[in-house]
Coordinates of C-alpha atoms in Angstrom, one line a residue:
M723 CA 17.8 68.9 105.4
S724 CA 16.7 64.8 105.4
A725 CA 15.9 62.7 102.5
S726 CA 12.9 59.8 103.2
S727 CA 14.2 56.4 102.9
R728 CA 12.2 53.5 101.2
A729 CA 12.6 49.9 101.4
S730 CA 12.5 49.5 97.8
D731 CA 12.2 51.3 94.3
E732 CA 8.9 52.2 93.5
K733 CA 8.0 53.5 89.9
K734 CA 5.1 56.2 90.3
R735 CA 3.7 58.5 86.8
K736 CA 4.7 61.6 86.2
D737 CA 3.2 63.5 82.9
D738 CA 3.7 59.9 81.0
T739 CA 6.7 59.3 81.8
V740 CA 8.3 56.8 84.8
V741 CA 9.2 58.2 87.5
E742 CA 11.6 55.8 90.2
V743 CA 11.8 57.1 93.2
S744 CA 14.9 55.3 94.5
S745 CA 16.0 53.8 98.3
I746 CA 18.6 56.4 100.1
R747 CA 20.8 53.2 101.4
E748 CA 21.1 52.7 97.7
L749 CA 22.3 56.1 96.1
D750 CA 26.0 57.1 96.5
T751 CA 25.9 59.1 99.7
A752 CA 26.7 62.5 98.2
A753 CA 23.2 62.4 96.1
E754 CA 20.7 64.4 98.5
L755 CA 23.8 67.4 97.9
A756 CA 24.2 67.0 93.8
A757 CA 20.2 66.1 93.3
G758 CA 18.0 68.5 91.9
D759 CA 21.0 71.0 90.4
Q760 CA 21.3 71.2 87.4
G761 CA 22.9 74.7 86.5
P762 CA 25.9 74.8 85.3
L763 CA 29.2 75.0 87.6
D764 CA 31.4 78.0 88.1
P765 CA 34.5 76.7 87.1
Q766 CA 35.9 79.8 89.0
E767 CA 34.2 79.0 91.6
A768 CA 35.1 75.4 90.6
L769 CA 38.5 76.1 91.2
R770 CA 38.2 77.9 94.7
I771 CA 36.8 75.2 96.2
R772 CA 39.5 72.6 94.8
R773 CA 42.2 74.5 96.1
K774 CA 40.1 75.1 99.6
I775 CA 40.1 71.6 99.4
D776 CA 44.1 71.7 98.7
W777 CA 45.3 72.8 101.1
H778 CA 43.4 70.9 104.2
I779 CA 43.9 68.3 103.1
L780 CA 46.8 68.0 100.7
P781 CA 49.5 68.5 103.5
L782 CA 48.3 66.4 105.1
M783 CA 47.9 63.5 103.0
C784 CA 51.4 64.1 102.6
I785 CA 53.4 64.2 106.3
L786 CA 51.1 60.8 107.2
Y787 CA 52.6 59.2 103.7
W788 CA 55.8 60.9 105.0
I789 CA 56.3 59.4 107.9
Q790 CA 54.4 56.2 107.0
F791 CA 57.6 54.9 104.6
M792 CA 59.6 56.9 106.9
D793 CA 58.0 54.4 109.7
K794 CA 58.1 51.2 107.2
T795 CA 62.3 52.1 106.3
T796 CA 63.6 52.4 110.0
L797 CA 64.4 48.7 109.2
G798 CA 66.2 49.1 107.4
S799 CA 68.0 52.5 108.6
A800 CA 67.6 50.3 111.6
A801 CA 70.2 47.2 110.6
I802 CA 73.4 50.0 109.3
L803 CA 72.6 51.4 113.3
G804 CA 73.5 47.9 114.6
I805 CA 70.0 46.2 115.6
R806 CA 71.0 42.9 113.5
E807 CA 74.0 42.9 116.2
A808 CA 71.8 43.4 118.9
T809 CA 69.2 41.4 118.9
H810 CA 71.3 38.9 116.9
L811 CA 70.0 38.7 113.7
S812 CA 70.8 35.6 111.4
T813 CA 70.2 36.8 107.3
N814 CA 66.7 34.6 107.3
Q815 CA 65.0 36.6 110.5
Y816 CA 66.1 39.7 109.1
N817 CA 63.9 39.0 105.6
W818 CA 61.5 36.9 107.9
L819 CA 61.3 40.6 109.3
G820 CA 60.7 42.5 106.2
T821 CA 58.6 39.9 105.3
I822 CA 56.1 39.7 108.2
F823 CA 55.1 43.3 107.7
Y824 CA 53.5 42.0 104.4
I825 CA 51.8 38.6 105.8
S826 CA 50.2 41.2 108.1
Y827 CA 49.4 43.7 106.1
L828 CA 48.3 40.8 102.9
V829 CA 45.8 39.1 106.2
F830 CA 44.3 42.7 107.0
E831 CA 43.8 44.5 103.9
F832 CA 40.1 43.1 103.0
P833 CA 38.8 44.2 107.0
Q834 CA 40.6 47.2 106.8
N835 CA 38.4 48.2 103.5
L836 CA 35.6 46.6 105.0
C837 CA 35.8 49.1 108.2
L838 CA 37.0 52.1 105.5
Q839 CA 33.7 51.9 103.9
R840 CA 31.6 50.9 107.2
F841 CA 33.6 53.9 109.6
P842 CA 34.9 57.8 109.4
V843 CA 37.8 57.4 106.7
G844 CA 39.8 60.1 108.7
K845 CA 38.8 58.5 112.0
W846 CA 39.7 55.0 111.7
M847 CA 43.0 56.5 109.7
S848 CA 43.7 58.5 113.2
F849 CA 42.9 55.1 115.0
N850 CA 45.8 52.5 112.9
I851 CA 47.7 55.6 113.1
A852 CA 48.0 55.7 116.9
V853 CA 48.2 52.1 117.2
W854 CA 51.5 52.1 114.2
A855 CA 52.9 54.8 116.7
V856 CA 52.8 52.5 119.5
A857 CA 53.9 49.4 117.8
L858 CA 57.0 51.7 116.8
C859 CA 58.0 53.0 119.3
A860 CA 57.8 49.6 121.2
H861 CA 60.9 48.0 118.1
A862 CA 63.4 50.3 121.6
A863 CA 62.2 47.3 124.0
C864 CA 62.6 44.8 121.7
K865 CA 65.9 42.5 122.8
N866 CA 65.2 39.6 120.0
F867 CA 63.4 38.0 116.8
A868 CA 60.5 37.3 118.6
G869 CA 60.0 40.6 120.0
L870 CA 60.4 42.6 116.5
F871 CA 58.3 40.1 115.1
V872 CA 55.5 40.9 117.5
V873 CA 56.0 44.6 116.9
R874 CA 56.6 44.4 112.9
L875 CA 53.3 42.4 112.6
I876 CA 51.1 44.9 113.9
L877 CA 52.9 47.8 111.8
G878 CA 51.6 44.9 108.7
M879 CA 48.1 45.1 110.6
C880 CA 47.8 48.8 110.5
E881 CA 49.6 50.3 107.6
G882 CA 46.5 47.8 105.4
S883 CA 44.3 51.1 106.2
I884 CA 46.5 54.2 104.7
T885 CA 47.1 54.2 100.8
A886 CA 43.5 52.1 100.8
G887 CA 42.5 54.9 102.2
F888 CA 44.4 57.8 100.7
M889 CA 43.1 55.9 97.3
I890 CA 39.3 56.4 98.3
V891 CA 39.6 59.8 100.0
S892 CA 42.0 61.1 96.1
S893 CA 38.9 59.2 95.0
M894 CA 35.7 61.1 96.5
F895 CA 38.0 65.0 96.4
Y896 CA 38.8 64.9 93.2
T897 CA 38.5 64.0 89.3
R898 CA 39.8 61.7 87.3
N899 CA 42.9 64.1 85.8
E900 CA 43.0 65.7 89.4
Q901 CA 43.4 62.2 90.9
T902 CA 46.5 61.4 88.8
L903 CA 48.9 65.0 90.4
R904 CA 47.3 64.2 94.0
V905 CA 48.1 60.7 93.8
G906 CA 51.4 61.4 92.8
Y907 CA 52.1 64.3 95.2
W908 CA 51.4 62.2 98.7
F909 CA 53.4 59.1 97.3
L910 CA 56.9 60.8 96.3
M911 CA 56.4 61.7 99.6
N912 CA 58.5 58.3 99.7
G913 CA 61.2 60.2 98.3
T914 CA 61.5 62.8 101.3
A915 CA 60.9 60.5 103.9
Q916 CA 64.2 58.4 102.7
I917 CA 66.1 61.9 102.7
I918 CA 64.4 63.0 105.7
S919 CA 64.8 59.2 107.6
G920 CA 69.1 59.7 106.2
F921 CA 69.5 63.2 108.2
I922 CA 67.5 61.1 111.4
S923 CA 69.2 58.0 111.4
F924 CA 72.6 59.7 110.4
G925 CA 72.1 61.9 114.0
A926 CA 70.4 58.9 115.9
L927 CA 74.2 57.5 114.7
H928 CA 75.4 60.3 116.7
I929 CA 73.3 59.4 119.9
K930 CA 75.9 58.5 122.5
T931 CA 73.7 57.1 125.8
K932 CA 74.4 54.2 127.6
A933 CA 71.4 52.4 128.1
F934 CA 70.1 53.7 124.6
E935 CA 71.7 52.6 121.6
P936 CA 71.3 54.5 118.2
W937 CA 68.7 52.5 116.2
Q938 CA 67.0 52.8 119.1
W939 CA 67.2 56.2 119.6
L940 CA 65.4 56.5 115.3
M941 CA 63.1 54.0 116.8
I942 CA 62.3 56.5 119.4
I943 CA 62.0 59.8 117.1
T944 CA 60.3 58.2 114.3
G945 CA 57.6 56.9 117.2
F946 CA 56.8 60.3 118.8
L947 CA 55.9 62.1 114.9
T948 CA 53.8 59.1 114.0
L949 CA 51.8 60.5 117.2
L950 CA 51.8 63.6 116.7
T951 CA 50.7 62.9 112.9
A952 CA 47.5 60.4 114.1
L953 CA 47.2 63.8 116.7
A954 CA 46.1 65.7 113.8
F955 CA 44.6 63.3 111.7
W956 CA 41.9 63.4 114.7
F957 CA 40.9 66.4 114.3
L958 CA 42.0 67.7 110.6
F959 CA 41.8 65.3 108.6
P960 CA 37.7 65.3 106.7
D961 CA 35.5 61.8 106.5
S962 CA 34.2 63.1 102.7
P963 CA 33.3 66.2 101.2
T964 CA 29.0 65.6 101.9
N965 CA 30.6 66.8 105.5
A966 CA 34.1 68.3 105.3
W967 CA 33.8 70.5 108.6
F968 CA 36.2 73.3 106.0
L969 CA 33.6 73.9 103.5
T970 CA 30.0 75.1 103.8
R971 CA 26.6 73.6 102.9
E972 CA 26.9 74.8 99.9
E973 CA 30.4 74.5 99.2
R974 CA 30.4 70.6 99.7
A975 CA 27.1 70.4 96.9
I976 CA 29.9 72.1 94.6
A977 CA 32.9 69.9 96.1
V978 CA 30.5 66.9 95.0
R979 CA 29.0 68.3 91.7
R980 CA 32.6 69.0 90.4
L981 CA 33.3 64.6 90.7
K982 CA 30.3 64.2 88.7
E983 CA 33.2 63.9 85.2
N984 CA 34.1 61.3 87.2
Q985 CA 30.6 58.5 87.0
T986 CA 32.1 57.3 90.4
G987 CA 29.5 59.0 92.7
V988 CA 31.8 59.8 96.8
E989 CA 30.8 56.9 98.8
N990 CA 28.3 54.2 99.6
K991 CA 28.4 52.8 103.4
H992 CA 26.8 49.9 102.8
F993 CA 28.4 46.7 101.6
K994 CA 27.1 45.1 98.5
K995 CA 27.6 41.6 97.6
E996 CA 26.7 41.7 94.1
Q997 CA 29.5 44.5 93.7
M998 CA 31.8 42.5 95.1
I999 CA 31.3 39.6 92.8
E1000 CA 31.1 42.2 89.9
A1001 CA 34.7 42.7 90.8
L1002 CA 36.1 39.5 91.2
L1003 CA 35.3 38.4 87.7
D1004 CA 36.3 42.1 86.1
P1005 CA 39.0 40.8 84.3
K1006 CA 40.9 44.3 85.0
T1007 CA 41.2 43.8 88.4
W1008 CA 43.0 40.4 88.0
F1009 CA 45.7 42.8 85.1
F1010 CA 46.1 45.5 87.2
A1011 CA 45.8 42.7 90.4
L1012 CA 49.1 41.1 88.9
F1013 CA 51.5 43.9 87.8
S1014 CA 50.4 44.9 91.6
A1015 CA 52.7 41.9 92.6
L1016 CA 54.6 42.4 90.3
D1017 CA 56.4 45.5 90.7
N1018 CA 56.2 44.9 94.5
V1019 CA 59.2 41.9 94.8
P1020 CA 62.0 44.2 93.4
N1021 CA 60.1 46.2 96.3
S1022 CA 62.0 44.3 98.6
L1023 CA 64.9 46.2 98.2
T1024 CA 63.2 49.1 100.4
N1025 CA 65.4 47.0 103.0
Q1026 CA 67.6 45.3 101.3
R1027 CA 69.6 49.1 100.0
Q1028 CA 71.8 50.2 102.1
I1029 CA 73.0 47.0 103.0
I1030 CA 73.6 46.6 99.4
V1031 CA 75.3 50.1 99.2
A1032 CA 77.2 48.7 102.6
S1033 CA 78.4 46.2 100.4
F1034 CA 80.2 48.2 97.8
G1035 CA 82.9 49.0 99.9
F1036 CA 81.0 52.4 101.4
T1037 CA 80.8 52.5 105.1
P1038 CA 78.4 53.2 107.2
L1039 CA 78.4 56.6 107.5
Q1040 CA 78.6 57.2 103.8
T1041 CA 75.9 54.6 103.0
T1042 CA 73.3 56.4 105.8
L1043 CA 74.1 60.2 103.6
L1044 CA 74.4 58.1 100.4
G1045 CA 70.4 57.0 101.0
C1046 CA 68.9 60.0 100.9
V1047 CA 70.2 60.5 96.8
D1048 CA 67.7 57.6 96.5
G1049 CA 65.1 60.0 97.9
V1050 CA 65.4 62.4 95.5
I1051 CA 65.6 60.2 92.3
E1052 CA 62.5 59.1 93.4
I1053 CA 60.4 63.0 94.5
I1054 CA 62.0 64.3 91.0
T1055 CA 60.7 60.7 88.3
I1056 CA 57.4 60.4 90.7
W1057 CA 56.9 64.0 90.3
T1058 CA 58.0 64.5 86.0
G1059 CA 55.8 61.2 86.0
V1060 CA 52.5 62.0 87.4
T1061 CA 53.7 65.5 85.7
L1062 CA 52.8 63.6 82.2
A1063 CA 51.1 61.8 82.3
A1064 CA 48.0 64.3 83.9
R1065 CA 48.8 67.2 80.5
I1066 CA 48.6 64.3 77.8
P1067 CA 45.0 62.9 77.4
N1068 CA 44.6 58.4 77.9
S1069 CA 48.7 58.3 78.3
R1070 CA 49.1 56.7 81.8
A1071 CA 50.5 52.8 80.3
Y1072 CA 52.4 54.1 78.2
V1073 CA 54.3 57.1 80.6
S1074 CA 54.8 53.6 82.7
F1075 CA 56.0 51.1 80.3
I1076 CA 58.9 54.2 79.4
Y1077 CA 59.4 54.5 83.5
F1078 CA 60.4 51.1 84.0
I1079 CA 63.2 50.9 80.6
P1080 CA 65.6 52.3 83.4
N1081 CA 65.5 50.3 85.6
I1082 CA 66.1 47.1 83.0
V1083 CA 68.9 49.5 82.7
G1084 CA 70.1 49.4 86.3
V1085 CA 69.7 45.7 86.6
F1086 CA 71.2 45.5 83.5
L1087 CA 74.6 46.8 84.6
I1088 CA 74.6 46.1 87.8
N1089 CA 75.6 42.2 87.1
F1090 CA 78.3 43.3 84.7
L1091 CA 79.6 45.7 86.1
P1092 CA 83.0 44.8 87.5
W1093 CA 82.8 44.4 90.8
S1094 CA 85.7 47.1 92.1
N1095 CA 83.8 50.2 89.8
K1096 CA 81.6 51.2 93.2
V1097 CA 80.8 54.2 91.7
G1098 CA 78.8 52.7 88.9
L1099 CA 77.2 50.1 90.6
L1100 CA 76.3 53.2 93.0
F1101 CA 74.0 54.9 89.8
A1102 CA 73.3 51.5 88.6
Q1103 CA 71.4 50.8 91.7
W1104 CA 70.0 54.7 91.6
T1105 CA 68.9 54.3 88.2
T1106 CA 66.8 50.7 89.6
G1107 CA 64.2 53.6 91.5
V1108 CA 62.5 55.3 88.3
G1109 CA 60.4 52.5 87.8
T1110 CA 58.1 53.5 91.3
T1111 CA 56.3 56.4 89.0
G1112 CA 55.0 53.1 86.6
F1113 CA 53.1 51.8 90.4
V1114 CA 51.9 55.6 92.0
L1115 CA 50.5 55.7 87.8
A1116 CA 48.5 52.3 88.1
L1117 CA 47.5 53.3 91.6
S1118 CA 45.6 56.4 90.3
W1119 CA 44.4 54.1 87.5
V1120 CA 42.7 51.4 89.3
S1121 CA 40.2 54.4 91.3
S1122 CA 39.8 56.5 88.0
V1123 CA 38.7 52.7 86.1
T1124 CA 36.3 51.5 88.9
A1125 CA 32.7 52.9 89.9
G1126 CA 31.0 51.2 92.7
H1127 CA 32.1 51.8 95.6
T1128 CA 31.5 48.5 97.7
K1129 CA 33.5 47.7 94.3
R1130 CA 36.3 50.3 94.6
I1131 CA 37.4 48.8 98.0
T1132 CA 37.3 45.2 96.3
V1133 CA 39.5 46.2 93.9
N1134 CA 41.7 48.2 96.1
A1135 CA 42.0 45.2 98.7
I1136 CA 42.9 42.9 95.7
M1137 CA 45.4 45.5 94.5
L1138 CA 46.6 46.1 98.5
S1139 CA 46.8 42.3 99.2
A1140 CA 48.3 41.4 95.8
Y1141 CA 51.2 44.3 96.3
C1142 CA 52.0 42.8 99.9
I1143 CA 52.1 38.9 98.1
G1144 CA 55.1 40.6 96.4
N1145 CA 57.2 42.6 99.2
S1146 CA 56.1 39.1 101.3
A1147 CA 58.3 37.4 98.5
G1148 CA 61.1 39.3 97.9
P1149 CA 63.0 39.3 100.9
F1150 CA 63.5 35.4 100.6
M1151 CA 65.3 36.6 96.9
W1152 CA 68.2 38.1 99.2
Q1153 CA 70.1 34.8 100.7
A1154 CA 73.4 34.9 101.7
K1155 CA 75.0 32.3 99.2
Y1156 CA 74.2 35.2 96.5
K1157 CA 76.2 37.3 97.9
P1158 CA 77.9 39.9 96.8
R1159 CA 76.7 40.1 93.4
N1160 CA 73.5 39.1 93.8
H1161 CA 72.5 38.1 90.7
I1162 CA 69.5 35.6 91.2
P1163 CA 67.7 38.3 92.8
W1164 CA 68.3 41.0 90.2
I1165 CA 67.6 39.0 87.8
I1166 CA 64.4 38.3 89.0
I1167 CA 63.9 41.5 89.7
G1168 CA 64.3 42.4 85.9
I1169 CA 61.9 39.4 84.5
C1170 CA 60.0 41.3 86.9
Y1171 CA 59.9 44.2 85.5
L1172 CA 59.8 43.3 81.8
C1173 CA 56.7 41.7 83.1
C1174 CA 54.3 44.7 84.3
M1175 CA 55.8 47.0 81.5
G1176 CA 54.0 44.0 79.4
L1177 CA 51.2 44.0 81.2
L1178 CA 50.7 48.1 81.7
V1179 CA 49.7 47.2 77.4
I1180 CA 47.4 44.2 77.6
L1181 CA 45.1 46.3 80.7
R1182 CA 45.2 50.1 78.1
Y1183 CA 44.6 47.6 75.1
H1184 CA 41.6 45.8 77.5
M1185 CA 40.2 49.2 78.1
S1186 CA 40.4 51.2 74.9
N1187 CA 38.9 48.4 73.4
E1188 CA 35.8 48.2 76.6
N1189 CA 35.2 51.5 75.3
K1190 CA 34.9 51.1 71.6
R1191 CA 32.1 48.5 71.8
R1192 CA 30.7 51.2 74.7
D1193 CA 30.4 53.6 71.9
L1194 CA 28.9 51.4 69.4
E1195 CA 26.0 50.1 71.3
P1196 CA 22.4 52.7 72.3
H1197 CA 22.0 54.4 74.5
D1198 CA 21.5 52.9 77.8
E1199 CA 17.5 54.7 79.2
T1200 CA 17.5 52.4 82.7
Y1201 CA 19.0 54.8 84.8
D1202 CA 18.0 58.0 83.8
D1203 CA 15.0 58.9 85.3
V1204 CA 16.1 58.4 89.5
Y1205 CA 14.2 60.7 92.0
I1206 CA 14.4 60.8 95.4
E1207 CA 12.4 62.4 97.8
R1208 CA 13.5 65.4 100.5
M1209 CA 12.8 68.7 103.2
G1210 CA 13.0 71.7 100.6
K1211 CA 13.4 75.0 101.9
D1212 CA 9.7 75.8 102.4
G1213 CA 8.8 72.3 105.0
E1214 CA 7.3 71.0 101.5
M1215 CA 8.3 67.3 100.4
E1216 CA 10.6 68.0 97.1
R1217 CA 10.5 65.4 94.4
V1218 CA 14.5 66.1 92.3
K1219 CA 16.5 64.5 90.4
V1220 CA 19.6 62.0 91.4
D1221 CA 22.1 62.0 88.2
K1222 CA 23.4 58.8 87.4
E1223 CA 26.9 59.6 88.0
F1224 CA 25.5 59.8 91.8
L1225 CA 23.2 56.1 91.6
D1226 CA 26.5 54.4 92.7
L1227 CA 27.0 52.4 89.2
T1228 CA 29.6 50.2 88.9
D1229 CA 31.3 51.3 85.6
I1230 CA 29.5 48.2 83.9
Q1231 CA 26.2 48.4 85.2
N1232 CA 26.8 52.8 83.7
R1233 CA 27.6 52.4 80.6
D1234 CA 28.7 55.6 79.9
F1235 CA 31.1 55.0 82.1
R1236 CA 34.3 56.0 79.7
Y1237 CA 37.6 53.9 80.9
V1238 CA 40.8 57.1 80.9
L1239 CA 43.7 54.8 79.6

C-alpha cells in the first residue's frame, strides 16, 4: 500500500463538510498505518505487542547504554591503573581529557540529531558505535596527551548519537507512562556498567605482560565488546515501529495506534523550520536546558570518584572494587524512582525533587566530616549518587511533553548540548590547590543540586498553568478533518481520515495536547 503525495493541501467538500487532503511529506510516518482505523484497540493485543517490542529492543538498548557508559568511564578506571603516569599527564591535562569529550559532544550534538532525523535511527547509531569502538581501542596506542586528546574527541563526537537516539526510539515505541520506566531501565545500566567495569578493571590490574600495561588491556577489552555491540545493533535493532522487522504489518499498525495517547506521533523525516523556531521560543525548552547543564556539573565526579576515594586512604585494589558500590546505588535509586513516577500520576517533578535531597546531605557530610573518618566520607560520596534519578526522569519527561518531530529533535539537541556544557565545565573545579578536601568543588556541586530542585518546581508550575489555560479554551477544529488517499485492498484509491495525533503537530499547535507533570 502506498499513499499519494500532494504538493500542497487541497480542500474538498463532501456532504457539506470540508475535508483536507494533506501532503504526505507533512504527515507523521505512521499516518498511513494508523489512518482510517477508528475501531477500539484490544488491550490484550496491545499488551502482547508491547511485550514483543520489549523483548526485541530493550535488551539491545540496555546493553548499548551499559557499554557506552563503561567506555566513557574507562578514563577514570585507567587513572587508577596507570594511564596518567604512562602518558605523563598533569592534573590539568587529565581534566582536559574529560572536558574535550563533552566539548566534542556539544559541537556535534545538533548535527547528530539532524542525522538521526534524516537517516534510519538504528543504522546511524550502529555506525557511530563502530567508530566509537575503534577510537576506544586506539587509546591503548597513545603515548602522550595529544594522542589521548584526539581519541577522546572522537568518542565525544560519536556519543552524541546515543542518548538522543534512545530518546527518539523510546518515544517511537512507547506510551508516555511506559517511556518513564523504559528510559529508567536503559539509564540504570550506567550503574551496571560501574559494577562490571570495576571487575574488568580488577581483572586488568592482574594482567602482567611486557608489551601492554593494565590500562591498555582495559581499553582493548572494552573496545572489543563495543565492536560486537555495533554489529548486533546493525542487524537486529529496528529503525521505527513502521518498519520493525519483528512485527507483521498488522502488528505495526497496532504498535502505532498504541501511541495515540501520546499525541506526539512516531517520526517525520523532513526538517520543518517553523518547528525549530517554536522550540527555540518555548520557555520550557530553556528550563530543561538549564536543569540539564546544572545537574551535570557534578557529573565531573565520573572521572574523579576513584581518585577521590583513593585520597581517602584506600589502596588501588580497594578503590577499584569499591567503585562497584556506586553502580549498585545508581541501579537501586533509578529503579525505585522511575517506578514511583510511573505509578503515581503527574509525579515526575516531585519524585525528582525528593531524590535530590540525599545529594544535599552527602555534600554537607563530605565538607564537614573529619578527614580521618574515611568510611564516613566514603558513605557520604555514595549518597551523592542518588540524585541521578532526577536527570533520568527529566529525559523521559522532556520527550513526553514535546510534540512535532523536528521540534523534538531540536529540544533534545538543546538539552543534551546543555548536558555537555555542564560536563565540560565540571572538570575544571578539581584543581590541585583544592586537594585533599576539595571544599570549593563540593560547594559548587551542592549549589547546582539546589538550583535543579528549584527548576523542577518551576517546570511543573509552568506546564500545569498551561494545561489549565487549555482546559478553558473552546475546542480547536482546525485539524479535525484531515484525509489522505491510499490504495485500498481492492486496488481502488480510497480517502481515509488521519487522526490529529499523526499529523506531526507540535504540542503548541495541537490544543488537545496536555502536558504530563
